[in-house]
Amino acid sequence: MPVAEPALPVVFAALADDTRWNLLVRLGKSSASASALAAEFPVSRQAIAKHLAVLEETGLVSSDKVGREVRFTAVGARLSTVARELEGIASGWDRRLAAIKEQAENP
């Protein structure tokens, strides 16, 4: 993983908040401005902006200025990186469990 990318614990900490998780899910469907998101969520525009800043710092969301509006989008490549890292962890556990099963069945 490149040094510039936040580590998984930082990503998980960002996603541990329900609002940030729901923002990411929403932005996975289509990009939106902070104002549009504030209209969809039961939190203030300022709170949405802070949540988006956290998601952007982790690389899960990117922003793009379109005229006077800033639009936010989920970053698929970052999500894929997180998914690959989780898959690697799961594969390691699968190998360990298979070895335990083998030992238990063939003492």
Short mmCIF file of C-alpha atoms in Angstrom, two decimals:
data_model
loop_
_atom_site.label_atom_id
_atom_site.label_comp_id
_atom_site.label_asym_id
_atom_site.label_seq_id
_atom_site.Cartn_x
_atom_site.Cartn_y
_atom_site.Cartn_z
CA MET A 1 0.00 0.00 0.00
CA PRO A 2 1.41 3.44 -0.85
CA VAL A 3 2.57 5.48 2.11
CA ALA A 4 0.15 8.32 1.32
CA GLU A 5 -2.92 6.11 1.83
CA PRO A 6 -4.43 6.06 5.32
CA ALA A 7 -4.16 2.73 7.13
CA LEU A 8 -7.18 0.50 7.56
CA PRO A 9 -7.75 1.50 11.20
CA VAL A 10 -8.18 5.12 10.09
CA VAL A 11 -10.65 4.05 7.39
CA PHE A 12 -12.61 1.91 9.86
CA ALA A 13 -12.64 4.74 12.38
CA ALA A 14 -14.09 7.02 9.71
CA LEU A 15 -16.75 4.45 8.80
CA ALA A 16 -17.63 3.67 12.42
CA ASP A 17 -19.90 6.70 12.45
CA ASP A 18 -23.38 5.88 11.11
CA THR A 19 -23.75 9.20 9.33
CA ARG A 20 -20.42 8.83 7.51
CA TRP A 21 -21.26 5.25 6.56
CA ASN A 22 -24.65 6.34 5.19
CA LEU A 23 -23.05 9.27 3.35
CA LEU A 24 -20.62 6.89 1.68
CA VAL A 25 -23.45 4.53 0.70
CA ARG A 26 -25.42 7.49 -0.68
CA LEU A 27 -22.43 8.85 -2.61
CA GLY A 28 -21.84 5.39 -4.06
CA LYS A 29 -25.10 5.85 -5.95
CA SER A 30 -24.37 9.31 -7.34
CA SER A 31 -22.36 12.42 -6.57
CA ALA A 32 -23.96 15.24 -4.61
CA SER A 33 -23.19 18.58 -3.02
CA ALA A 34 -23.00 19.01 0.75
CA SER A 35 -26.18 21.09 0.62
CA ALA A 36 -28.07 18.37 -1.23
CA LEU A 37 -26.81 15.78 1.26
CA ALA A 38 -27.84 17.99 4.19
CA ALA A 39 -31.37 17.98 2.80
CA GLU A 40 -31.34 14.17 2.78
CA PHE A 41 -29.85 13.60 6.25
CA PRO A 42 -31.14 14.65 9.68
CA VAL A 43 -28.01 16.66 10.51
CA SER A 44 -26.91 20.22 9.80
CA ARG A 45 -25.06 21.35 6.69
CA GLN A 46 -22.01 22.04 8.89
CA ALA A 47 -22.09 18.50 10.29
CA ILE A 48 -22.33 17.08 6.77
CA ALA A 49 -19.31 19.18 5.75
CA LYS A 50 -17.29 17.82 8.70
CA HIS A 51 -18.28 14.23 7.91
CA LEU A 52 -17.36 14.71 4.25
CA ALA A 53 -13.98 16.15 5.28
CA VAL A 54 -13.23 13.00 7.31
CA LEU A 55 -14.26 10.76 4.41
CA GLU A 56 -12.16 12.82 2.01
CA GLU A 57 -9.10 12.63 4.30
CA THR A 58 -9.31 8.83 4.23
CA GLY A 59 -9.59 8.80 0.45
CA LEU A 60 -13.07 7.28 0.46
CA VAL A 61 -14.64 10.41 -1.04
CA SER A 62 -13.34 12.97 -3.52
CA SER A 63 -14.58 16.46 -4.23
CA ASP A 64 -14.79 18.34 -7.51
CA LYS A 65 -15.74 21.98 -7.94
CA VAL A 66 -18.44 22.40 -10.58
CA GLY A 67 -19.15 26.09 -11.02
CA ARG A 68 -19.95 27.45 -7.55
CA GLU A 69 -20.81 24.02 -6.21
CA VAL A 70 -18.54 21.36 -4.76
CA ARG A 71 -19.73 17.84 -5.59
CA PHE A 72 -18.65 14.78 -3.64
CA THR A 73 -18.26 11.26 -5.02
CA ALA A 74 -17.33 7.91 -3.48
CA VAL A 75 -13.87 6.75 -4.63
CA GLY A 76 -14.22 3.26 -6.02
CA ALA A 77 -10.48 2.63 -6.21
CA ARG A 78 -10.05 3.31 -2.48
CA LEU A 79 -13.01 1.10 -1.65
CA SER A 80 -11.48 -1.65 -3.80
CA THR A 81 -8.18 -1.30 -1.93
CA VAL A 82 -9.97 -1.68 1.40
CA ALA A 83 -11.90 -4.70 0.07
CA ARG A 84 -8.66 -6.35 -1.13
CA GLU A 85 -7.00 -5.82 2.23
CA LEU A 86 -10.00 -7.33 4.01
CA GLU A 87 -10.00 -10.25 1.59
CA GLY A 88 -6.34 -10.87 2.41
CA ILE A 89 -7.16 -10.96 6.12
CA ALA A 90 -10.08 -13.32 5.48
CA SER A 91 -7.91 -15.62 3.35
CA GLY A 92 -5.36 -15.86 6.15
CA TRP A 93 -8.07 -16.89 8.60
CA ASP A 94 -9.47 -19.40 6.11
CA ARG A 95 -6.02 -21.01 5.82
CA ARG A 96 -5.62 -21.16 9.60
CA LEU A 97 -9.06 -22.68 10.08
CA ALA A 98 -8.40 -25.25 7.36
CA ALA A 99 -5.14 -26.22 9.09
CA ILE A 100 -6.93 -26.59 12.44
CA LYS A 101 -9.63 -28.69 10.81
CA GLU A 102 -6.97 -30.88 9.17
CA GLN A 103 -5.23 -31.41 12.51
CA ALA A 104 -8.49 -32.21 14.26
CA GLU A 105 -9.55 -34.75 11.63
CA ASN A 106 -6.11 -36.35 11.30
CA PRO A 107 -4.47 -36.40 14.75
#
